[in-house]
XYZ file of C-alpha atoms in Angstrom:
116
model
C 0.000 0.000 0.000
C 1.411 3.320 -1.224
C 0.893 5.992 1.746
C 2.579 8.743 3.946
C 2.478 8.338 7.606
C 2.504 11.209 9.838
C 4.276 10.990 13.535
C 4.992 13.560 16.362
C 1.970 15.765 17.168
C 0.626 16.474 20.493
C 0.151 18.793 23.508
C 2.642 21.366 23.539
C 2.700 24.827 25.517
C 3.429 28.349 24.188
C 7.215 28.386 23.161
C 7.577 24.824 23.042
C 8.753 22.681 20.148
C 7.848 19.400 18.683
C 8.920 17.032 15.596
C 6.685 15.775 13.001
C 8.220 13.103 11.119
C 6.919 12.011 7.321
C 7.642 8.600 6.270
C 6.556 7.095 3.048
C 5.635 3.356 2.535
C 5.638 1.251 -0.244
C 7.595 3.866 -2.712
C 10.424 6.148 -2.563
C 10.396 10.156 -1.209
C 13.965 10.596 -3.191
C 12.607 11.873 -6.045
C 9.382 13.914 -4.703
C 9.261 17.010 -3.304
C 7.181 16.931 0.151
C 4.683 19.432 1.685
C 3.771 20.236 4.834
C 0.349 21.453 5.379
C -2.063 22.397 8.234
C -5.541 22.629 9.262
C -7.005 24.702 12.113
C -10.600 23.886 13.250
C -13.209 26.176 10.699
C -10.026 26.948 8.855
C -9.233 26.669 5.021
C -5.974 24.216 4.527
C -3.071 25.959 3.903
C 0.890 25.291 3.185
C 2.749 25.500 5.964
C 6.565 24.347 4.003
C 7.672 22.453 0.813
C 11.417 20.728 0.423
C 12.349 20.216 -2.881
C 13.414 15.934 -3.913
C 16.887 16.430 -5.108
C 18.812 19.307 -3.546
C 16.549 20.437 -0.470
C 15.505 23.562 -1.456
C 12.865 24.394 1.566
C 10.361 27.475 1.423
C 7.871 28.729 4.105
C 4.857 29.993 5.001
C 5.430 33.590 6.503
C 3.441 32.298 9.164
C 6.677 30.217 10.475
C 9.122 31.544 8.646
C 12.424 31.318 11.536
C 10.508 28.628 13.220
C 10.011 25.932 11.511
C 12.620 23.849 9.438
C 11.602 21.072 7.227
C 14.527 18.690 6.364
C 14.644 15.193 5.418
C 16.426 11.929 5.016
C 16.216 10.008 2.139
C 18.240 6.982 3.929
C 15.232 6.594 6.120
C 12.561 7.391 3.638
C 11.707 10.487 5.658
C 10.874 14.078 6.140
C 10.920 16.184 9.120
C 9.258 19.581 10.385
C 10.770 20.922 13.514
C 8.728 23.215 15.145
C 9.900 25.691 17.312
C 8.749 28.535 19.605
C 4.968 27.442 19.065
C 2.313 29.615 19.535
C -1.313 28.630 19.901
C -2.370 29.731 16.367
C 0.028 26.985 15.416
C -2.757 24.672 16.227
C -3.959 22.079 13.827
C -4.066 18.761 12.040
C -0.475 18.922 9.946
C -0.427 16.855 7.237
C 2.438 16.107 4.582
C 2.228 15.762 0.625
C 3.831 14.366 -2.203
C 4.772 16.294 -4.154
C 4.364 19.708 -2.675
C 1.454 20.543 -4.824
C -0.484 17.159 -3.162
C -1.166 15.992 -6.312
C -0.296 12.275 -5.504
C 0.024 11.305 -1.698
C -1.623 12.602 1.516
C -1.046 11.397 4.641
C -3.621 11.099 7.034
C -2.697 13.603 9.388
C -1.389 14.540 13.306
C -3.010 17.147 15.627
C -0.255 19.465 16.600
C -2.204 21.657 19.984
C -0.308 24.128 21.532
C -1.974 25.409 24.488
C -0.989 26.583 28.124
């Protein structure tokens, strides 16, 4: 079965940090570019970061722009977002693509809530 898997969300005060991880199963992420998108409750979806396949470009949302770095490791068949200095408008389901535009993979999402 061809599918992303999304790890690392949970509760998480003001200024905290967490680690979403991306992992692909049953094909490869080396030559996609992966998106990370999230959802707020009542809220349109909307791109939170995008890492290009081949040379790891990354660009972000101004939203998180100096907060959050998306990286990944092709060894492991993963992609990262590394959330830092949350703030409680960070909160949401974050989901990753492939590719970037999520024309061909979704995964099925992990509630980030950052809350004091």
């Amino acid at each position: 079965q061809l599918q992303l898997v999304e790890s690392g969300g949970g509760l998480v005060q003001p200024g905290g940090s967490l680690r979403l991880s991306c992992v692909a199963s049953g094909f490869t992420l080396d030559y996609y570019a992966i998106g990370w998108f999230r959802q707020a409750p009542g809220k349109e979806r909307e791109g939170v970061a995008c890492i290009t396949a081949s040379r790891g470009i990354t660009n972000y949302a101004d939203s998180v722009k100096g907060r959050f770095t998306t990286s990944r490791d092709n060894t492991k068949n993963t992609v990262y977002l590394q959330m830092n200095s949350l703030k409680p408008e960070d909160t949401g389901v974050y989901y990753c693509a492939a590719p970037c535009s999520g024309r061909d993979y979704w995964g099925q999402g992990t509630q980030v809530t950052v809350s004091s």
